[in-house]
Every structure is written in structure tokens, then in C-alpha cells.
PDB file of C-alpha atoms in Angstrom:
ATOM      1  CA  MET A 483       0.427  -0.324   0.069  1.00  0.00           C
ATOM      2  CA  ALA A 484       1.278   3.190  -1.338  1.00  0.00           C
ATOM      3  CA  GLN A 485       2.535   5.802   2.045  1.00  0.00           C
ATOM      4  CA  PRO A 486       0.854   9.023   1.798  1.00  0.00           C
ATOM      5  CA  PRO A 487       2.830  12.207   1.604  1.00  0.00           C
ATOM      6  CA  ARG A 488       4.526  13.673   4.100  1.00  0.00           C
ATOM      7  CA  ASN A 489       3.620  17.407   4.672  1.00  0.00           C
ATOM      8  CA  ASN A 490       0.595  17.060   3.249  1.00  0.00           C
ATOM      9  CA  LEU A 491      -1.048  20.311   3.561  1.00  0.00           C
ATOM     10  CA  SER A 492      -4.085  19.669   1.646  1.00  0.00           C
ATOM     11  CA  ILE A 493      -6.221  17.966   4.575  1.00  0.00           C
ATOM     12  CA  TYR A 494      -7.050  22.012   5.365  1.00  0.00           C
ATOM     13  CA  ASP A 495      -9.204  22.441   2.476  1.00  0.00           C
ATOM     14  CA  GLU A 496     -10.335  18.945   2.310  1.00  0.00           C
ATOM     15  CA  VAL A 497     -11.704  20.229   5.780  1.00  0.00           C
ATOM     16  CA  ALA A 498     -12.534  23.128   5.864  1.00  0.00           C
ATOM     17  CA  GLU A 499     -16.571  22.713   5.075  1.00  0.00           C
ATOM     18  CA  ASP A 500     -16.516  21.244   8.913  1.00  0.00           C
ATOM     19  CA  TRP A 501     -14.301  23.061  10.298  1.00  0.00           C
ATOM     20  CA  TRP A 502     -16.334  24.547  12.844  1.00  0.00           C
ATOM     21  CA  SER A 503     -18.388  21.877  13.253  1.00  0.00           C
ATOM     22  CA  ASP A 504     -16.620  20.035  16.330  1.00  0.00           C
ATOM     23  CA  ASP A 505     -17.390  16.925  14.033  1.00  0.00           C
ATOM     24  CA  ILE A 506     -14.019  16.088  13.110  1.00  0.00           C
ATOM     25  CA  ARG A 507     -11.961  14.940  16.030  1.00  0.00           C
ATOM     26  CA  TRP A 508      -8.333  16.168  14.692  1.00  0.00           C
ATOM     27  CA  VAL A 509      -9.771  19.701  14.157  1.00  0.00           C
ATOM     28  CA  ARG A 510     -11.044  19.571  17.516  1.00  0.00           C
ATOM     29  CA  THR A 511      -7.831  18.947  18.973  1.00  0.00           C
ATOM     30  CA  LEU A 512      -6.579  22.078  17.050  1.00  0.00           C
ATOM     31  CA  LYS A 513      -8.870  24.073  18.157  1.00  0.00           C
ATOM     32  CA  ASN A 514      -8.282  22.775  21.863  1.00  0.00           C
ATOM     33  CA  MET A 515      -4.732  23.840  21.750  1.00  0.00           C
ATOM     34  CA  VAL A 516      -5.890  27.622  21.277  1.00  0.00           C
ATOM     35  CA  PRO A 517      -6.249  28.032  25.599  1.00  0.00           C
ATOM     36  CA  GLY A 518      -2.838  26.386  25.695  1.00  0.00           C
ATOM     37  CA  ARG A 519      -1.355  28.440  23.513  1.00  0.00           C
ATOM     38  CA  LEU A 520      -2.636  31.637  24.477  1.00  0.00           C
ATOM     39  CA  GLY A 521      -2.557  31.076  28.275  1.00  0.00           C
ATOM     40  CA  TYR A 522       1.194  31.533  27.983  1.00  0.00           C
ATOM     41  CA  PHE A 523       0.906  34.006  25.302  1.00  0.00           C
ATOM     42  CA  ASP A 524      -1.504  36.172  27.098  1.00  0.00           C
ATOM     43  CA  ARG A 525       1.275  36.847  29.968  1.00  0.00           C
ATOM     44  CA  LEU A 526       3.883  38.030  27.259  1.00  0.00           C
ATOM     45  CA  VAL A 527       1.707  40.703  25.051  1.00  0.00           C
ATOM     46  CA  SER A 528      -1.117  42.932  25.577  1.00  0.00           C
ATOM     47  CA  TRP A 529      -3.592  42.260  22.423  1.00  0.00           C
ATOM     48  CA  GLN A 530      -6.112  45.348  23.063  1.00  0.00           C
ATOM     49  CA  GLY A 531      -5.715  47.757  19.731  1.00  0.00           C
ATOM     50  CA  LYS A 532      -2.930  46.112  18.662  1.00  0.00           C
ATOM     51  CA  ALA A 533      -2.571  44.762  14.504  1.00  0.00           C
ATOM     52  CA  VAL A 534      -1.993  41.419  14.926  1.00  0.00           C
ATOM     53  CA  LEU A 535      -1.082  38.788  12.014  1.00  0.00           C
ATOM     54  CA  ASP A 536      -1.858  35.039  12.039  1.00  0.00           C
ATOM     55  CA  LEU A 537       0.395  33.689  10.152  1.00  0.00           C
ATOM     56  CA  GLY A 538      -1.201  29.874   9.311  1.00  0.00           C
ATOM     57  CA  CYS A 539      -4.567  30.847  10.025  1.00  0.00           C
ATOM     58  CA  ALA A 540      -6.550  27.794   8.534  1.00  0.00           C
ATOM     59  CA  GLY A 541      -9.971  28.427   9.322  1.00  0.00           C
ATOM     60  CA  GLY A 542      -9.747  30.767  12.091  1.00  0.00           C
ATOM     61  CA  PHE A 543      -9.408  29.325  15.768  1.00  0.00           C
ATOM     62  CA  MET A 544      -6.449  31.825  16.873  1.00  0.00           C
ATOM     63  CA  ALA A 545      -7.634  34.798  15.004  1.00  0.00           C
ATOM     64  CA  GLU A 546     -11.375  34.601  16.689  1.00  0.00           C
ATOM     65  CA  ALA A 547      -9.240  34.053  19.843  1.00  0.00           C
ATOM     66  CA  ILE A 548      -7.396  36.834  19.912  1.00  0.00           C
ATOM     67  CA  GLU A 549      -9.830  39.381  18.126  1.00  0.00           C
ATOM     68  CA  ASP A 550     -11.715  38.718  21.436  1.00  0.00           C
ATOM     69  CA  ARG A 551      -9.112  39.943  23.458  1.00  0.00           C
ATOM     70  CA  GLY A 552      -9.306  43.518  21.312  1.00  0.00           C
ATOM     71  CA  ALA A 553      -6.448  43.050  18.888  1.00  0.00           C
ATOM     72  CA  HIS A 554      -7.488  44.224  14.793  1.00  0.00           C
ATOM     73  CA  VAL A 555      -6.468  40.663  13.288  1.00  0.00           C
ATOM     74  CA  THR A 556      -5.053  39.824   9.690  1.00  0.00           C
ATOM     75  CA  GLY A 557      -4.610  35.830   9.187  1.00  0.00           C
ATOM     76  CA  ILE A 558      -3.332  34.384   6.222  1.00  0.00           C
ATOM     77  CA  ASP A 559      -3.001  31.031   5.145  1.00  0.00           C
ATOM     78  CA  PRO A 560      -2.133  28.856   1.833  1.00  0.00           C
ATOM     79  CA  ALA A 561      -5.332  26.686   2.042  1.00  0.00           C
ATOM     80  CA  LYS A 562      -8.137  28.874   0.033  1.00  0.00           C
ATOM     81  CA  ASP A 563     -11.121  26.644   1.458  1.00  0.00           C
ATOM     82  CA  ALA A 564     -10.085  26.877   4.757  1.00  0.00           C
ATOM     83  CA  ILE A 565      -9.871  30.944   4.266  1.00  0.00           C
ATOM     84  CA  ALA A 566     -12.997  31.117   2.794  1.00  0.00           C
ATOM     85  CA  ALA A 567     -14.789  28.922   6.004  1.00  0.00           C
ATOM     86  CA  ALA A 568     -12.928  31.431   8.315  1.00  0.00           C
ATOM     87  CA  ARG A 569     -14.364  34.424   6.253  1.00  0.00           C
ATOM     88  CA  SER A 570     -17.645  32.701   6.545  1.00  0.00           C
ATOM     89  CA  HIS A 571     -17.168  32.110  10.293  1.00  0.00           C
ATOM     90  CA  ALA A 572     -15.965  35.453  11.170  1.00  0.00           C
ATOM     91  CA  GLY A 573     -18.761  37.463  10.126  1.00  0.00           C
ATOM     92  CA  ALA A 574     -18.619  41.161  11.837  1.00  0.00           C
ATOM     93  CA  ARG A 575     -15.908  40.344  13.585  1.00  0.00           C
ATOM     94  CA  ASP A 576     -12.770  43.088  12.913  1.00  0.00           C
ATOM     95  CA  ILE A 577     -10.779  40.177  11.203  1.00  0.00           C
ATOM     96  CA  THR A 578      -9.678  40.466   7.399  1.00  0.00           C
ATOM     97  CA  TYR A 579      -8.205  37.037   5.554  1.00  0.00           C
ATOM     98  CA  ASP A 580      -6.247  36.446   3.057  1.00  0.00           C
ATOM     99  CA  VAL A 581      -4.390  33.602   0.895  1.00  0.00           C
ATOM    100  CA  GLY A 582      -1.141  33.626   0.686  1.00  0.00           C
ATOM    101  CA  VAL A 583       2.318  32.367   2.196  1.00  0.00           C
ATOM    102  CA  GLY A 584       4.811  33.446   4.531  1.00  0.00           C
ATOM    103  CA  GLU A 585       8.004  33.393   2.212  1.00  0.00           C
ATOM    104  CA  ALA A 586       6.442  36.450   0.507  1.00  0.00           C
ATOM    105  CA  LEU A 587       3.734  38.489   2.718  1.00  0.00           C
ATOM    106  CA  PRO A 588       1.219  40.990   0.744  1.00  0.00           C
ATOM    107  CA  TYR A 589       2.151  43.296   3.641  1.00  0.00           C
ATOM    108  CA  THR A 590       3.765  46.920   4.122  1.00  0.00           C
ATOM    109  CA  ASP A 591       6.579  47.396   6.082  1.00  0.00           C
ATOM    110  CA  GLY A 592       6.125  47.712   9.778  1.00  0.00           C
ATOM    111  CA  GLN A 593       2.451  46.945   9.305  1.00  0.00           C
ATOM    112  CA  PHE A 594       1.627  44.720  12.370  1.00  0.00           C
ATOM    113  CA  ASP A 595       3.013  45.262  16.441  1.00  0.00           C
ATOM    114  CA  ILE A 596       2.513  41.047  16.458  1.00  0.00           C
ATOM    115  CA  VAL A 597       3.140  37.932  14.444  1.00  0.00           C
ATOM    116  CA  ILE A 598       1.059  35.181  15.977  1.00  0.00           C
ATOM    117  CA  CYS A 599       2.667  31.633  13.899  1.00  0.00           C
ATOM    118  CA  VAL A 600       1.446  28.473  15.183  1.00  0.00           C
ATOM    119  CA  ASP A 601       1.447  25.093  13.894  1.00  0.00           C
ATOM    120  CA  VAL A 602       3.496  26.279  11.343  1.00  0.00           C
ATOM    121  CA  LEU A 603       6.787  27.053  11.319  1.00  0.00           C
ATOM    122  CA  GLU A 604       7.852  22.728  10.716  1.00  0.00           C
ATOM    123  CA  HIS A 605       5.640  22.920   7.534  1.00  0.00           C
ATOM    124  CA  VAL A 606       7.070  25.947   5.662  1.00  0.00           C
ATOM    125  CA  SER A 607       9.308  25.570   2.105  1.00  0.00           C
ATOM    126  CA  ASP A 608      11.803  28.043   3.910  1.00  0.00           C
ATOM    127  CA  LEU A 609      12.276  29.124   7.277  1.00  0.00           C
ATOM    128  CA  THR A 610      14.887  32.018   6.330  1.00  0.00           C
ATOM    129  CA  LYS A 611      12.421  33.535   4.058  1.00  0.00           C
ATOM    130  CA  VAL A 612       9.459  33.340   6.544  1.00  0.00           C
ATOM    131  CA  LEU A 613      11.237  34.677   9.385  1.00  0.00           C
ATOM    132  CA  LYS A 614      12.860  37.584   7.525  1.00  0.00           C
ATOM    133  CA  GLU A 615       9.020  38.165   6.223  1.00  0.00           C
ATOM    134  CA  VAL A 616       8.016  38.202   9.695  1.00  0.00           C
ATOM    135  CA  ALA A 617      10.676  40.808  10.608  1.00  0.00           C
ATOM    136  CA  ARG A 618       9.986  42.583   7.665  1.00  0.00           C
ATOM    137  CA  VAL A 619       5.961  42.863   8.376  1.00  0.00           C
ATOM    138  CA  LEU A 620       6.670  43.789  12.034  1.00  0.00           C
ATOM    139  CA  VAL A 621       6.731  47.278  13.545  1.00  0.00           C
ATOM    140  CA  PRO A 622      10.202  48.106  15.365  1.00  0.00           C
ATOM    141  CA  GLY A 623      10.009  46.525  18.772  1.00  0.00           C
ATOM    142  CA  GLY A 624       7.600  44.368  17.913  1.00  0.00           C
ATOM    143  CA  THR A 625       6.649  40.832  19.129  1.00  0.00           C
ATOM    144  CA  PHE A 626       6.983  37.470  17.190  1.00  0.00           C
ATOM    145  CA  LEU A 627       4.679  34.418  18.940  1.00  0.00           C
ATOM    146  CA  PHE A 628       5.248  31.187  17.648  1.00  0.00           C
ATOM    147  CA  ASP A 629       4.977  27.273  18.045  1.00  0.00           C
ATOM    148  CA  THR A 630       6.651  24.263  16.473  1.00  0.00           C
ATOM    149  CA  ILE A 631       8.318  20.651  17.064  1.00  0.00           C
ATOM    150  CA  ASN A 632      11.488  19.847  17.518  1.00  0.00           C
ATOM    151  CA  ARG A 633      13.496  17.498  15.801  1.00  0.00           C
ATOM    152  CA  ASN A 634      14.350  14.068  17.532  1.00  0.00           C
ATOM    153  CA  PRO A 635      13.076  10.458  18.191  1.00  0.00           C
ATOM    154  CA  VAL A 636      10.574  10.975  21.269  1.00  0.00           C
ATOM    155  CA  SER A 637       8.933  14.095  18.610  1.00  0.00           C
ATOM    156  CA  ARG A 638       8.912  11.728  16.145  1.00  0.00           C
ATOM    157  CA  LEU A 639       7.319   8.887  18.317  1.00  0.00           C
ATOM    158  CA  ALA A 640       4.944  11.414  19.352  1.00  0.00           C
ATOM    159  CA  THR A 641       3.418  13.223  16.260  1.00  0.00           C
ATOM    160  CA  ILE A 642       3.896  10.577  13.676  1.00  0.00           C
ATOM    161  CA  THR A 643       3.708   6.934  15.381  1.00  0.00           C
ATOM    162  CA  VAL A 644       1.419   7.912  17.990  1.00  0.00           C
ATOM    163  CA  ALA A 645      -0.654  11.014  17.089  1.00  0.00           C
ATOM    164  CA  GLU A 646      -0.975  10.303  13.617  1.00  0.00           C
ATOM    165  CA  ASP A 647      -0.920   5.876  13.266  1.00  0.00           C
ATOM    166  CA  ILE A 648      -2.504   4.885  16.474  1.00  0.00           C
ATOM    167  CA  LEU A 649      -4.082   7.619  18.032  1.00  0.00           C
ATOM    168  CA  ARG A 650      -5.230   9.084  14.442  1.00  0.00           C
ATOM    169  CA  LEU A 651      -5.504  12.740  16.331  1.00  0.00           C
ATOM    170  CA  LEU A 652      -3.856  13.421  12.886  1.00  0.00           C
ATOM    171  CA  PRO A 653      -4.333  12.550   9.452  1.00  0.00           C
ATOM    172  CA  LYS A 654      -1.543  10.221   7.903  1.00  0.00           C
ATOM    173  CA  GLY A 655       0.716  12.517   6.346  1.00  0.00           C
ATOM    174  CA  THR A 656       0.347  15.283   8.170  1.00  0.00           C
ATOM    175  CA  HIS A 657       3.615  16.334   8.769  1.00  0.00           C
ATOM    176  CA  ASP A 658       7.354  15.213   7.828  1.00  0.00           C
ATOM    177  CA  PRO A 659      10.127  14.673  10.842  1.00  0.00           C
ATOM    178  CA  ALA A 660      12.372  15.690   8.404  1.00  0.00           C
ATOM    179  CA  MET A 661      11.335  19.135   8.595  1.00  0.00           C
ATOM    180  CA  PHE A 662      11.024  19.500  12.233  1.00  0.00           C
ATOM    181  CA  ILE A 663      12.755  22.454  13.932  1.00  0.00           C
ATOM    182  CA  LYS A 664      15.508  22.295  17.254  1.00  0.00           C
ATOM    183  CA  PRO A 665      15.121  24.813  19.411  1.00  0.00           C
ATOM    184  CA  SER A 666      19.244  25.498  18.280  1.00  0.00           C
ATOM    185  CA  GLU A 667      18.140  26.044  14.784  1.00  0.00           C
ATOM    186  CA  LEU A 668      14.609  28.457  15.224  1.00  0.00           C
ATOM    187  CA  VAL A 669      17.443  30.699  17.889  1.00  0.00           C
ATOM    188  CA  GLU A 670      19.758  30.984  15.177  1.00  0.00           C
ATOM    189  CA  GLY A 671      17.154  31.666  12.408  1.00  0.00           C
ATOM    190  CA  LEU A 672      15.366  34.043  14.051  1.00  0.00           C
ATOM    191  CA  GLU A 673      18.702  36.070  15.674  1.00  0.00           C
ATOM    192  CA  GLN A 674      19.580  35.797  11.758  1.00  0.00           C
ATOM    193  CA  ALA A 675      16.137  38.067  11.189  1.00  0.00           C
ATOM    194  CA  GLY A 676      17.330  40.298  13.903  1.00  0.00           C
ATOM    195  CA  PHE A 677      15.723  38.942  16.831  1.00  0.00           C
ATOM    196  CA  ALA A 678      16.136  38.624  20.177  1.00  0.00           C
ATOM    197  CA  VAL A 679      14.758  35.629  21.624  1.00  0.00           C
ATOM    198  CA  GLY A 680      12.850  34.962  24.572  1.00  0.00           C
ATOM    199  CA  LYS A 681      12.309  31.679  26.874  1.00  0.00           C
ATOM    200  CA  LEU A 682      11.152  28.797  25.124  1.00  0.00           C
ATOM    201  CA  THR A 683       8.900  26.573  26.901  1.00  0.00           C
ATOM    202  CA  GLY A 684       7.180  23.137  26.507  1.00  0.00           C
ATOM    203  CA  LEU A 685       3.701  22.717  24.875  1.00  0.00           C
ATOM    204  CA  GLY A 686       1.820  19.651  25.479  1.00  0.00           C
ATOM    205  CA  PRO A 687      -1.340  17.430  26.963  1.00  0.00           C
ATOM    206  CA  VAL A 688      -2.411  18.265  30.633  1.00  0.00           C
ATOM    207  CA  GLY A 689      -5.706  16.626  30.657  1.00  0.00           C
ATOM    208  CA  LEU A 690      -8.692  15.438  29.061  1.00  0.00           C
ATOM    209  CA  THR A 691     -11.916  17.422  27.995  1.00  0.00           C
ATOM    210  CA  LEU A 692     -15.430  15.860  28.698  1.00  0.00           C
ATOM    211  CA  ARG A 693     -16.048  14.507  25.488  1.00  0.00           C
ATOM    212  CA  GLY A 694     -12.219  12.695  25.347  1.00  0.00           C
ATOM    213  CA  ASP A 695     -10.729  15.167  23.704  1.00  0.00           C
ATOM    214  CA  LEU A 696      -7.082  15.716  24.808  1.00  0.00           C
ATOM    215  CA  LYS A 697      -6.142  19.498  26.839  1.00  0.00           C
ATOM    216  CA  PHE A 698      -3.535  21.122  26.543  1.00  0.00           C
ATOM    217  CA  GLY A 699      -1.070  23.579  28.293  1.00  0.00           C
ATOM    218  CA  ARG A 700       2.479  24.454  29.031  1.00  0.00           C
ATOM    219  CA  LEU A 701       4.861  21.985  29.583  1.00  0.00           C
ATOM    220  CA  PRO A 702       8.562  22.319  31.087  1.00  0.00           C
ATOM    221  CA  LEU A 703       9.815  19.760  28.308  1.00  0.00           C
ATOM    222  CA  LYS A 704      10.209  20.844  24.674  1.00  0.00           C
ATOM    223  CA  ALA A 705      11.162  17.706  23.543  1.00  0.00           C
ATOM    224  CA  VAL A 706       8.243  17.420  21.113  1.00  0.00           C
ATOM    225  CA  ILE A 707       5.913  21.003  20.826  1.00  0.00           C
ATOM    226  CA  TYR A 708       7.967  23.640  22.368  1.00  0.00           C
ATOM    227  CA  MET A 709       6.727  27.985  22.181  1.00  0.00           C
ATOM    228  CA  GLY A 710       8.366  31.312  22.497  1.00  0.00           C
ATOM    229  CA  SER A 711       8.436  34.808  22.015  1.00  0.00           C
ATOM    230  CA  ALA A 712      10.953  36.868  20.020  1.00  0.00           C
ATOM    231  CA  THR A 713      11.057  40.596  19.513  1.00  0.00           C
ATOM    232  CA  LYS A 714      12.335  42.498  16.699  1.00  0.00           C
ATOM    233  CA  ALA A 715      15.139  45.136  17.173  1.00  0.00           C
ATOM    234  CA  ALA A 716      13.837  48.383  18.390  1.00  0.00           C
ATOM    235  CA  ARG A 717      15.447  50.415  15.377  1.00  0.00           C
TER     236      ARG A 717
END
């Protein structure tokens, strides 16, 4: 039997019509990760009144949560059907959605106070270009918030063998473990793009919902998923 392609980004368009339905377990998993991420990011930034770019927004879970905190949000993603679902669900919210990629952001220099990028960096075709583009569209002193997956045998076991193959928390082929990013590599790339990098921390399962889905929160270990912040130089 042929193996599914790795880093298969078509999955986001394939489920776009049901993105907000709560009927698809792996999509619910992505939704359930939002509070855990924001529980940490809320400590690092004030969202109220800020211009925020959600880079790799998919169907809009994070974008809507940030808009709830008073931000002016722009979301961008290459999955055009997922973007259509995000636009439809947003209604009159203060969110603008665009189709595009992180390697060539269609925005002016210094347009955003904050860029948030979760579950994305391990999927991009050119990490260096993405980080440079993030720096370009941020104001001087602006903040980049991110998470991604570490590259090591433990993360491969957790995300591929367990999450994709055994528990089916993600569709097979969602990730390519060769594209996972060691923290030292990401820190180096961020520094080369002009960022000062803050402390990194882990993100992972911390319990179960009443439906039996995983709940996520901050963890001390960074072996699988890690998250953090970086600040663009003020000048």
C-alpha cells in the first residue's frame, strides 16, 4: 500500500466545510490547543488595540480568539477553502483574511505590532525567508509569538507513530519529521533575522475534555512541541 505524502497541506482544504462543526476529531484537537497557547502568550503581550497577523491561520480558531481580546486581526494561509470557511464564520468580526504564504507576505513593512505563528513553521518550504518576512512586517520592537515541533526521536514517536498512526489524532502524512526544527536552529534563524529571542517552553497534553479529547497547556519539557517569543530590534 502506498504511503501518504508527508507534509500534506491539502488536509486543511479537505475539511474546510466542517472546520467549525466540532465533528472532526483532529480539527477539534487543533481547536483545543488554542487555550493552552494563549494561556502562555497572554502573559507576554497585550492584545487590546494591536494590529496582529495570524500567520498560517487555517480556518480561524486562533484569529477569533485573539479578536475576542480586542486585537485588529489579519489572518493569512495558503489553504483557500479554509480561508473561505474562516471568512464565513467571522461574520462582522474585526478580522481580515488573505490567501498567501509566509515566504512572500503581501503586507507593507512595519504593518503589525504582533505576528503569531502556531503549528506552521514545521510546514514551510523556506524557514529563513519566513522569518525575514515576519521581521519585515513587524514594527520596530514588535513581537513574534510561535510554536513548532522539535526534531528528535521522541518528537517523531509522539507526532508520527502515536498521534498519526496509533491514536489518529492527526491525518496520516500531516507532518514530515525531517522538517521539524530544533530549538537551537530556530533561535539561530531568529537572531539572523534581527530578533532577540525570549525563553522557550513546552506545550503538550495536560488532561482530557468531557468528550475525551486532549486538553493542552504549558509544560517544562520542550522535547516535542515548544513555544516562545522573539522581539524585533527597536531600530
